[in-house]
GROMACS .gro file of C-alpha atoms in nm:
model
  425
    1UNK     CA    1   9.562   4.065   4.064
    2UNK     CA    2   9.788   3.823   4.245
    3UNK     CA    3   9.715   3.431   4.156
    4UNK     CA    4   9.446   3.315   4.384
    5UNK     CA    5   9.507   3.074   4.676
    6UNK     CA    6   9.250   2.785   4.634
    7UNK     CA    7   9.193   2.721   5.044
    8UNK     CA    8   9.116   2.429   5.264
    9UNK     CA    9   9.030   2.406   5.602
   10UNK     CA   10   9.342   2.427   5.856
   11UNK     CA   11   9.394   2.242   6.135
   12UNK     CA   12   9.447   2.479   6.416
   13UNK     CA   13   9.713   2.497   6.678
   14UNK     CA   14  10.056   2.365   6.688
   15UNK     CA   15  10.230   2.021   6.563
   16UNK     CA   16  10.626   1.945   6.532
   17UNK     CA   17  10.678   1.665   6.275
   18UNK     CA   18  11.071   1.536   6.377
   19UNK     CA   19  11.284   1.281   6.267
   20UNK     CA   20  11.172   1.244   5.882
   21UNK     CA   21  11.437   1.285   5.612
   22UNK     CA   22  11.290   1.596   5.477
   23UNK     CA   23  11.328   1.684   5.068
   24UNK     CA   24  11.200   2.035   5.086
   25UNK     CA   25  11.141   2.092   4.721
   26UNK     CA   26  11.346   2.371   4.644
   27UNK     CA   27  11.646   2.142   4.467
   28UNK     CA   28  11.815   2.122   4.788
   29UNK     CA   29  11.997   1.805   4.950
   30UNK     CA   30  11.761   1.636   5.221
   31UNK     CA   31  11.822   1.664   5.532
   32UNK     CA   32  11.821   1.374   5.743
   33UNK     CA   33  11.686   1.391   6.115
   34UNK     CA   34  11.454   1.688   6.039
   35UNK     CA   35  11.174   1.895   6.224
   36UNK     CA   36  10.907   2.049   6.021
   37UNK     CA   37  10.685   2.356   6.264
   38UNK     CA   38  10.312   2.380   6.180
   39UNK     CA   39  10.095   2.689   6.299
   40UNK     CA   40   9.746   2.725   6.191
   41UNK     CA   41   9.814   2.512   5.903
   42UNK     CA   42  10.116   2.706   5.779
   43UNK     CA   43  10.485   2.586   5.812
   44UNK     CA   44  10.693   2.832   6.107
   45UNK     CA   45  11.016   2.593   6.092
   46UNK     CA   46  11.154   2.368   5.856
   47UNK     CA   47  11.507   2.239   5.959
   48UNK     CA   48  11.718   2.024   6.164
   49UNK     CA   49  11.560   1.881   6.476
   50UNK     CA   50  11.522   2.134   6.783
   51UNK     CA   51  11.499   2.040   7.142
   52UNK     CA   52  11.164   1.929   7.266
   53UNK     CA   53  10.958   2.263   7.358
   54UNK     CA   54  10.683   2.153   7.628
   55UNK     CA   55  10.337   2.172   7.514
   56UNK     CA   56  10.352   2.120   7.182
   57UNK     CA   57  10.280   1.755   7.030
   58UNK     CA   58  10.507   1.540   6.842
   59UNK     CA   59  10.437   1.313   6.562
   60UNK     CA   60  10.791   1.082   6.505
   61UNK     CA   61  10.826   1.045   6.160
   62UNK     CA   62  11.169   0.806   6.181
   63UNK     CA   63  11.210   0.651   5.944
   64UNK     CA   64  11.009   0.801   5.610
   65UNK     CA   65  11.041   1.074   5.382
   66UNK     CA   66  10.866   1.385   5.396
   67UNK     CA   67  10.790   1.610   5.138
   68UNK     CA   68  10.590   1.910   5.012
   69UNK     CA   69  10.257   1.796   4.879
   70UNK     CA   70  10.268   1.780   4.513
   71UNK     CA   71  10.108   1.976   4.202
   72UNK     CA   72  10.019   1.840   3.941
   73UNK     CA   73   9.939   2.090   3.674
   74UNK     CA   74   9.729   1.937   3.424
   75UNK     CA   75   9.416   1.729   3.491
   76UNK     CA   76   9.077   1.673   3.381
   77UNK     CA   77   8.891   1.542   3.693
   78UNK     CA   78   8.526   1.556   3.511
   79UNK     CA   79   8.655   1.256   3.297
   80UNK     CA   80   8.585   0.936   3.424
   81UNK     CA   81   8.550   0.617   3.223
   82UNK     CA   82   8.199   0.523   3.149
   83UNK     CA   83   7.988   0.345   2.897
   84UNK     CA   84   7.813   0.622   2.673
   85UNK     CA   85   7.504   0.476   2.696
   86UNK     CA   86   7.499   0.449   3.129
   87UNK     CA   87   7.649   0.836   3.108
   88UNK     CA   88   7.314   0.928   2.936
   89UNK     CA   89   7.138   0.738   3.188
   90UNK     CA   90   7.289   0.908   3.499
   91UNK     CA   91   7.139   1.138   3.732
   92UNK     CA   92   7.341   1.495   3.733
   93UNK     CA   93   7.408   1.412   4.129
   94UNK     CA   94   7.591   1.065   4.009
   95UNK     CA   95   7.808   1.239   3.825
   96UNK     CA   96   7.850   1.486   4.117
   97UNK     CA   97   7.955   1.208   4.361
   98UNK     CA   98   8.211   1.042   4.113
   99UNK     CA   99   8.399   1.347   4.031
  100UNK     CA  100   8.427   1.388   4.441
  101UNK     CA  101   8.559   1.010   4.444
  102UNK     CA  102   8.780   1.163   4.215
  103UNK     CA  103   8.946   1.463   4.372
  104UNK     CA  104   8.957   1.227   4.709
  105UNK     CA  105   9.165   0.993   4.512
  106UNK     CA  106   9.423   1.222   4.389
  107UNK     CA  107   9.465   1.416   4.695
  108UNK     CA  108   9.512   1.074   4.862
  109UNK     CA  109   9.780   0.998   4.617
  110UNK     CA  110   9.985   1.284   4.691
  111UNK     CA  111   9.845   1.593   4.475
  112UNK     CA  112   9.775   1.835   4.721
  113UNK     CA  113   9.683   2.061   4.440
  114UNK     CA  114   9.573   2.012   4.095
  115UNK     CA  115   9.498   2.259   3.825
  116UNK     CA  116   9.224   2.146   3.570
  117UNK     CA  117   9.240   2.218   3.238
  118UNK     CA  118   8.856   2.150   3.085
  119UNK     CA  119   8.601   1.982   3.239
  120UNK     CA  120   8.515   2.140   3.630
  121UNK     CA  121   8.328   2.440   3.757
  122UNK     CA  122   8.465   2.682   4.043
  123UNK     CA  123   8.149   2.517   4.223
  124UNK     CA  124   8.411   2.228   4.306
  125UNK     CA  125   8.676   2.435   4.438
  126UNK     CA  126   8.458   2.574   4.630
  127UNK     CA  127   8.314   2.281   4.796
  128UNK     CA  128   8.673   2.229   4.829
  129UNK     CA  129   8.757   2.500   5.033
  130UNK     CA  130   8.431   2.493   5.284
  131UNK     CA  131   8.564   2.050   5.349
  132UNK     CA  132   8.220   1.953   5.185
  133UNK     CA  133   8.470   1.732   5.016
  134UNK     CA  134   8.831   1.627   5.009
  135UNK     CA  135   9.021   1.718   4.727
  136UNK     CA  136   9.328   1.901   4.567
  137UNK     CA  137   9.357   2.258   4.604
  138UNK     CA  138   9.189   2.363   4.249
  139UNK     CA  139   9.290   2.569   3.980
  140UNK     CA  140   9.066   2.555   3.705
  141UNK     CA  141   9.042   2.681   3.322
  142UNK     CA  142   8.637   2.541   3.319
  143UNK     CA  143   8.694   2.501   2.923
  144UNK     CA  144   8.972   2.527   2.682
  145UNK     CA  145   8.973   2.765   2.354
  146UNK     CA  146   8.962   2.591   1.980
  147UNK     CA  147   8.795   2.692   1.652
  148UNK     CA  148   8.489   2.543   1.492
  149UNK     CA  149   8.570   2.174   1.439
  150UNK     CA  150   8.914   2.195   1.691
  151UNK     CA  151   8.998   2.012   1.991
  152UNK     CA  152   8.780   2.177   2.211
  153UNK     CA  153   8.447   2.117   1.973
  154UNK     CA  154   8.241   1.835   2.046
  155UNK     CA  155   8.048   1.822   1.814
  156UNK     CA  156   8.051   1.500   1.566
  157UNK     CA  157   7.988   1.542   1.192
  158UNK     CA  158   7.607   1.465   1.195
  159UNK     CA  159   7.548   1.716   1.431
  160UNK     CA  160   7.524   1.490   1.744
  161UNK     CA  161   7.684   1.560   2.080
  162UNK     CA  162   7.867   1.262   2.259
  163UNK     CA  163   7.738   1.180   2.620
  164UNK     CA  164   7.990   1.287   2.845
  165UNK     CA  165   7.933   1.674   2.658
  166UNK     CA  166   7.553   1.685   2.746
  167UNK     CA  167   7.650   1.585   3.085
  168UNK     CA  168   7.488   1.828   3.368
  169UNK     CA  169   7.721   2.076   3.516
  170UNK     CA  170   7.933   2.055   3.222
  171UNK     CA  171   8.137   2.364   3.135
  172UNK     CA  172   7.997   2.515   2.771
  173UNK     CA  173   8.255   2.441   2.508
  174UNK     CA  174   8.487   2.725   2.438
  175UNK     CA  175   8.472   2.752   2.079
  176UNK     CA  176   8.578   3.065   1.869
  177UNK     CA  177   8.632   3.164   1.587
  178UNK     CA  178   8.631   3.535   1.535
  179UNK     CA  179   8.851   3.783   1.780
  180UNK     CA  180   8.513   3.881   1.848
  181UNK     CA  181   8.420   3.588   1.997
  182UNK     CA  182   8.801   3.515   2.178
  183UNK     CA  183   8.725   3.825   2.340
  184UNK     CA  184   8.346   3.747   2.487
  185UNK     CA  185   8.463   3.354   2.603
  186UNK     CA  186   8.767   3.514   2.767
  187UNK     CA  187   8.584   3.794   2.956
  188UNK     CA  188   8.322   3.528   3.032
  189UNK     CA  189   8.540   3.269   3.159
  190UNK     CA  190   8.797   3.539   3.378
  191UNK     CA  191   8.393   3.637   3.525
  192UNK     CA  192   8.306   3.256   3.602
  193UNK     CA  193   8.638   3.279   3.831
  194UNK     CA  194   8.897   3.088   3.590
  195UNK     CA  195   9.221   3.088   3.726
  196UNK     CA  196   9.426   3.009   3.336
  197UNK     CA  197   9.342   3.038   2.990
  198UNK     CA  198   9.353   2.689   2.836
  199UNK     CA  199   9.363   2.747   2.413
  200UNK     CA  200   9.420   2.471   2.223
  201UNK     CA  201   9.684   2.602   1.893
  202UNK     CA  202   9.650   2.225   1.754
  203UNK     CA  203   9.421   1.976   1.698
  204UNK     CA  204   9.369   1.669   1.915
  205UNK     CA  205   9.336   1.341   1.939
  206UNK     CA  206   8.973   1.214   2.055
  207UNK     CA  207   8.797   1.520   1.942
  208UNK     CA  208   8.537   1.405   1.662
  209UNK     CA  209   8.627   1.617   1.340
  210UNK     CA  210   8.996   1.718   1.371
  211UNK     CA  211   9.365   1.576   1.349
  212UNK     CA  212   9.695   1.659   1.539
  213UNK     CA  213   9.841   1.853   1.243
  214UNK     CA  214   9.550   2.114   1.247
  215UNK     CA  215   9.576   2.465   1.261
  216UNK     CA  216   9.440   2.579   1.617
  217UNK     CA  217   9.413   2.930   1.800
  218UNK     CA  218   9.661   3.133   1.610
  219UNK     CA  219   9.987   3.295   1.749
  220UNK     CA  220   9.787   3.604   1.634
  221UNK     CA  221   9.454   3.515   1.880
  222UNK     CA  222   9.722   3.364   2.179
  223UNK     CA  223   9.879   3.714   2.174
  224UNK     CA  224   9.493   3.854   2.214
  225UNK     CA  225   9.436   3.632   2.500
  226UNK     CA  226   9.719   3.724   2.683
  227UNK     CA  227   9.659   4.116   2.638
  228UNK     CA  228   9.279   4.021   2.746
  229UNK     CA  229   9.411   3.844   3.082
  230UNK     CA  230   9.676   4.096   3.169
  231UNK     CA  231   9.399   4.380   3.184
  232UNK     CA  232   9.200   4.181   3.436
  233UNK     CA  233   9.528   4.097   3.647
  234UNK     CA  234   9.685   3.841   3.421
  235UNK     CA  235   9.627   3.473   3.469
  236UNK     CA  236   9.849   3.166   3.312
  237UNK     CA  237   9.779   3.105   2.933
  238UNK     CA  238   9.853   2.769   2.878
  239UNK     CA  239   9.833   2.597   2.510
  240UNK     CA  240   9.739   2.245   2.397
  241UNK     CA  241  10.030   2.244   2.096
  242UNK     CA  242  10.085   1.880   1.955
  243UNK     CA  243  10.335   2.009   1.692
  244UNK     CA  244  10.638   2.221   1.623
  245UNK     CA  245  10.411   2.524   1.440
  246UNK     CA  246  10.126   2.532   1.726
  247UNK     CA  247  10.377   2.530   2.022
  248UNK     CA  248  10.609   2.788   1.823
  249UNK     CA  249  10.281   2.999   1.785
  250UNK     CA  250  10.180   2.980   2.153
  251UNK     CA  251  10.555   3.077   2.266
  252UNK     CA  252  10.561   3.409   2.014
  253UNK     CA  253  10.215   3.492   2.147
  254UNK     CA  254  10.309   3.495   2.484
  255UNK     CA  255  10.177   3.149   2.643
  256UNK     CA  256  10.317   3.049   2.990
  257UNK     CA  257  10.354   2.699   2.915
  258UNK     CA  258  10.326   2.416   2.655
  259UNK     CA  259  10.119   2.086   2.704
  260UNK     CA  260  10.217   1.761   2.564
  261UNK     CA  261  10.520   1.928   2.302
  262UNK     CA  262  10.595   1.608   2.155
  263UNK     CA  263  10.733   1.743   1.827
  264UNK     CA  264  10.947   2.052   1.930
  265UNK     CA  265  11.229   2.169   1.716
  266UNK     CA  266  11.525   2.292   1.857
  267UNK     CA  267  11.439   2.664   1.720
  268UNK     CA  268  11.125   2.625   1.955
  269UNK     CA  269  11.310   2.464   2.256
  270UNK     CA  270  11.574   2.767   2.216
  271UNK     CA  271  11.255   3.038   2.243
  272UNK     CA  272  11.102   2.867   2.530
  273UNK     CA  273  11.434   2.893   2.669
  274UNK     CA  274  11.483   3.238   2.608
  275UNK     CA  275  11.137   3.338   2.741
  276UNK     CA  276  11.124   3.063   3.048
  277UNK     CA  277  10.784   2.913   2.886
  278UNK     CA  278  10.746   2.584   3.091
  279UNK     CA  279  10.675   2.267   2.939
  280UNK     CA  280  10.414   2.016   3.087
  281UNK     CA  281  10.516   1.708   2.906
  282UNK     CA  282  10.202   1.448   3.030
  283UNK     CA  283  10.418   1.180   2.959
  284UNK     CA  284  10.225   0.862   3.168
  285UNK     CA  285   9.975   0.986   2.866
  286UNK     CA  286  10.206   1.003   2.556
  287UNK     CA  287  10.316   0.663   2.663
  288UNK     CA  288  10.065   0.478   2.752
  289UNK     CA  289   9.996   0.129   2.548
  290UNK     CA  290   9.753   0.021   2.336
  291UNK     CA  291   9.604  -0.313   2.371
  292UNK     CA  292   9.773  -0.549   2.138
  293UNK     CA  293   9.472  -0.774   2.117
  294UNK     CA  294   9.244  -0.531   2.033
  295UNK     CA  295   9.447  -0.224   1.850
  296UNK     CA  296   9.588  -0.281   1.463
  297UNK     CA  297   9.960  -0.320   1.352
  298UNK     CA  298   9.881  -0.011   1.222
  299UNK     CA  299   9.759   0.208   1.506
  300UNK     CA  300  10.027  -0.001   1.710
  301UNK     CA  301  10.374   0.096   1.478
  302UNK     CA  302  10.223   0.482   1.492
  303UNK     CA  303  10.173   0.469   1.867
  304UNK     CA  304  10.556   0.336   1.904
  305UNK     CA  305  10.673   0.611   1.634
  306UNK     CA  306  10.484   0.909   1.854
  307UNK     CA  307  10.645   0.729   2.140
  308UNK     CA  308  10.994   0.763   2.045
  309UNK     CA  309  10.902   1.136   1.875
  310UNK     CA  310  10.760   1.250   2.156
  311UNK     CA  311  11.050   1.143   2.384
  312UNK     CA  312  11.274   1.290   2.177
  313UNK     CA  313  11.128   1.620   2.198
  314UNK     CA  314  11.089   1.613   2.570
  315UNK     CA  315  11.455   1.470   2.618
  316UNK     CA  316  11.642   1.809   2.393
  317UNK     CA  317  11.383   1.992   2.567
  318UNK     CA  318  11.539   1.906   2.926
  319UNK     CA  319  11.861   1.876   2.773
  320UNK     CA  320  11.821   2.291   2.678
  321UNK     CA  321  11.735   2.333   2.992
  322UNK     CA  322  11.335   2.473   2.904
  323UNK     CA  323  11.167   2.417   3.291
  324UNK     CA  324  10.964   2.187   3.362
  325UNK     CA  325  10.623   2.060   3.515
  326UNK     CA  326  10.469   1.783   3.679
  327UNK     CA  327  10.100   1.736   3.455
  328UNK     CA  328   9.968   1.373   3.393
  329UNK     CA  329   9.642   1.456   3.176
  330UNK     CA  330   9.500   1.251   3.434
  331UNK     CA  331   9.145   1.116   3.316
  332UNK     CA  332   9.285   1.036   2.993
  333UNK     CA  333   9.612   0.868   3.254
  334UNK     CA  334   9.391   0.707   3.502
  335UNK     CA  335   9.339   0.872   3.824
  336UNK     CA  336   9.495   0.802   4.165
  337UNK     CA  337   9.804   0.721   3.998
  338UNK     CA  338   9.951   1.094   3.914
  339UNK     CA  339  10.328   1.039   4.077
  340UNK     CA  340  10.376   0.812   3.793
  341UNK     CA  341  10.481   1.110   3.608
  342UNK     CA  342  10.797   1.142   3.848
  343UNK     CA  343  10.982   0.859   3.697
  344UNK     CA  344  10.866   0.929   3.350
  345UNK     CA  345  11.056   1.274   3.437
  346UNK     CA  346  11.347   1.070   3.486
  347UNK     CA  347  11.346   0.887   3.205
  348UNK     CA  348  11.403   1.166   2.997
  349UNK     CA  349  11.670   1.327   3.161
  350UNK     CA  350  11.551   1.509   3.537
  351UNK     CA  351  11.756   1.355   3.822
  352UNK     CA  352  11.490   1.248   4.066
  353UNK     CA  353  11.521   1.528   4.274
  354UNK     CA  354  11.533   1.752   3.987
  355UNK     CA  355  11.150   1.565   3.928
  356UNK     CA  356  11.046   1.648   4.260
  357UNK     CA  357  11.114   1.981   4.209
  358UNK     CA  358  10.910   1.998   3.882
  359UNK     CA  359  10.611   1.823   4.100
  360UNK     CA  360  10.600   2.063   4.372
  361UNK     CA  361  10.779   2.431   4.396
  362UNK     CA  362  10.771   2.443   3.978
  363UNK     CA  363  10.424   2.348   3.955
  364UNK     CA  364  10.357   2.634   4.191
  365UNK     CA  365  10.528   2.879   4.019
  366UNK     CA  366  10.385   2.782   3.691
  367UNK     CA  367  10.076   2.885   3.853
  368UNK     CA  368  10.145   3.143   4.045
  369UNK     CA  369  10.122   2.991   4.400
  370UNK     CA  370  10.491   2.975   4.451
  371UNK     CA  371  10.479   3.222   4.781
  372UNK     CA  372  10.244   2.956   4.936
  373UNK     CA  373  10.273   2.625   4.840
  374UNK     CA  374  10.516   2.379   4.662
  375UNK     CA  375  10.786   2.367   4.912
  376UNK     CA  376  10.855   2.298   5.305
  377UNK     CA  377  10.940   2.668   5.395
  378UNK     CA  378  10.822   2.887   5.665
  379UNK     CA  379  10.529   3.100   5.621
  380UNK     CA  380  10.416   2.848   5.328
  381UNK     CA  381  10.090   2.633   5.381
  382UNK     CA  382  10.146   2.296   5.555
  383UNK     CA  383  10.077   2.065   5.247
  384UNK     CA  384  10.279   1.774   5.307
  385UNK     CA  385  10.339   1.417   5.201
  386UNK     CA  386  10.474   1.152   5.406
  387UNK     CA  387  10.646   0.845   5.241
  388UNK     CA  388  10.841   0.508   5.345
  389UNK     CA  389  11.013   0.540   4.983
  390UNK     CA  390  11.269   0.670   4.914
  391UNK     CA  391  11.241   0.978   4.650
  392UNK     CA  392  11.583   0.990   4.530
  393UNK     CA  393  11.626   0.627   4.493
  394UNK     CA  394  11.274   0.465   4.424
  395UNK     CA  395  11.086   0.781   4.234
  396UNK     CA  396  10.873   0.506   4.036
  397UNK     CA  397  10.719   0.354   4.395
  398UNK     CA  398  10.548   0.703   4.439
  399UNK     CA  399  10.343   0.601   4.125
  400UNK     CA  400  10.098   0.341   4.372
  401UNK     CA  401   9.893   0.621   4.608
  402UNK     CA  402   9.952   0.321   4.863
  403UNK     CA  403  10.346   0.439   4.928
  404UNK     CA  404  10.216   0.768   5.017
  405UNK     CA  405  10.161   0.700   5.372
  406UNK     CA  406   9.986   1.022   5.485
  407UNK     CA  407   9.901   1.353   5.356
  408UNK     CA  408   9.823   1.675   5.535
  409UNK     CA  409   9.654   2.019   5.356
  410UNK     CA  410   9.707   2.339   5.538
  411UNK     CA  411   9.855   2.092   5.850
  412UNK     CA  412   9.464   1.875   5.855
  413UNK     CA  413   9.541   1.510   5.842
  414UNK     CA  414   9.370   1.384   5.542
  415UNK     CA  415   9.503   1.044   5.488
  416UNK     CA  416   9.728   0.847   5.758
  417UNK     CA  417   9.741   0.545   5.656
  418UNK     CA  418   9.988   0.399   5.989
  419UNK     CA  419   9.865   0.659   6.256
  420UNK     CA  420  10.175   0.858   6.174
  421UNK     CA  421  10.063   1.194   6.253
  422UNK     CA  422   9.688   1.120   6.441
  423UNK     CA  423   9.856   0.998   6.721
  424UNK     CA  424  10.067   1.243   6.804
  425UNK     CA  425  10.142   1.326   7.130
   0.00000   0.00000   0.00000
């Protein structure tokens, strides 16, 4: 089974897009003075600018960068901050309407497509796909895979649940234990319609009962998820590993890709070399700052230490040459604000077009999508950014949604913020 293409409505007909300076995604130069061919919603040219072919509109993009629409690969859309006490309080349909706040926010700020790692049912990417909302393109894992007591087990030591897990419409915690029960939560989840296995071979940080150093899903149990996907058509395994030991255990079992990987040795970074597993670093998470005036000396000396670790890892990592990702953790990194991640990219050691190739045509590939989306090519879907910043130059401007001028999904305008394309002619 091929990855599935999350849709979106199309906008029909024909639209030429000329004069942008066009950064296809695929590594390559950009091309100044470009023309960009939409079809249905699907690119037909992408190249230097053609003579004028009568009856087909023009939008004049001189002036701005265009650029594929971008994917970022790990999210968590369900999360969004709120007192414990008012999420208890909430009707299911307030929750509902926030999460679609949500995916309007990030598709506004450049993510054309999104894949979410715990938190959101296929119900979403559905409503997606019929324009009951505006949103990312979704790929979803609906929960993530711990033991008892792990990162993906809410519950606290007295037995309680906290609010946001009693939520309605929450996905049921995937917690196993037995192979037994790794097998059942796999088959269940692949039936549900998830796109990737999330498993979590460490513990967390937030989760009630556990600690970073914990033993997780075992290299033992990633290898049994893998075999379980591949007989239903294969899907992505991705692992939560937030040391050297759980990342080492998710390469040998045969995960796609590492989240966080903020204490990789250089044995690990030479397997996930030598078996291109991608690394999704999150970095706008691993560094974001603690409040000074509220946090300890204490918590705030081991936040700077797991800074500098964790940039260290990611920096050899790059270095090596393991690929790369675009994935914020948005929801724990606020939303709306996912092209942060670009210069974070660069800061430990991507050129900036290197990072815009991680945020679009690597992101695809990572899951699976690669043949449609994350780069300006014919025959590919007509997600596409338009900018007044300069990419290669300014990569940290991209981080405030209000540089990305307009965005289109499948060629549909769905932000334009200077009539760029919606009054073309």
């Amino acid at each position: 089974m091929a990855a599935r293409l999350p849709t979106t409505p199309h906008a029909p007909g024909a639209l030429r897009l000329v004069g942008a300076t066009l950064v296809d995604g695929t590594g390559a130069p950009p091309r100044a003075d470009s023309e960009v061919e939409l079809r249905d919603g699907v690119v037909t040219y992408a190249g230097p600018r053609r003579p004028p072919a009568a009856g087909i509109p023009v939008a004049d993009l001189t002036g701005t960068w265009l650029l594929p629409g971008f994917v970022d690969t790990h999210v968590h859309l369900s999360m969004v901050p709120t007192a414990p006490e008012e999420q208890r309080g909430r009707f299911p349909e307030e929750d509902v309407l926030e999460v679609a706040e949500v995916l309007r926010s990030t598709l506004h700020a450049g993510v054309t497509t999104a894949r979410d790692l715990d938190g959101l049912t296929p119900g979403y990417r559905n409503a997606v796909a019929r324009g009951t909302v505006t949103g990312p393109r979704l790929h979803l894992a609906i929960a993530m895979l711990s033991p008892t007591g792990g990162h993906a087990d809410p519950v606290r030591p007295n037995g309680s649940l906290p609010a946001w897990a009693v939520r309605s419409g929450m996905p049921e915690p995937g917690v196993v234990d037995t192979d037994d029960d790794i097998v059942r939560t796999v088959r269940a989840l692949l039936r549900t319609g998830a796109d990737a296995i999330k498993v979590s071979t460490s513990g967390g940080v937030g989760s009630p009962t556990d600690d970073p150093d914990d033993v997780g899903i075992t290299e033992e149990q990633v290898r049994l998820v893998v075999r379980l996907v591949r007989e239903r058509g294969g899907r992505p395994v991705t692992a939560h590993a937030l040391t050297d030991a759980a990342a080492r255990a998710a390469v040998l079992g045969g995960a796609s890709s590492i989240e966080h990987g903020y204490a990789l040795s250089d044995e690990t970074i030479a397997l996930m070399v030598e078996r291109g597993t991608v690394l999704v670093p999150t970095l706008s998470t691993l560094l974001r700052e603690l409040d000074p005036a509220t946090a300890s000396e204490e918590r705030l000396r081991h936040r700077a230490a797991l800074h500098e670790r964790g940039l260290d890892s990611v920096r050899r990592a790059v270095a090596a040459g393991v690929p790369v990702a675009l994935g914020t953790d948005a929801g724990v990194h606020p939303h709306g604000r996912n092209l942060a991640e670009l210069a974070r990219l660069v800061q430990v050691g991507l050129s900036p077009l290197a990072a815009v190739t991680a945020g679009t045509l690597q992101g695809a590939r990572l899951l699976g999508l690669e043949a449609r989306l994350g780069s300006v090519e014919p025959g590919k879907e007509g997600d596409l950014v338009i900018t007044r910043v300069d990419p290669l130059t300014d990569v940290g401007a991209l981080a405030d949604a209000a540089s990305v001028r307009a965005v289109l999904q499948s060629g549909r305008v769905v932000k334009d913020l200077d009539g760029l394309v919606t009054t073309a002619s």
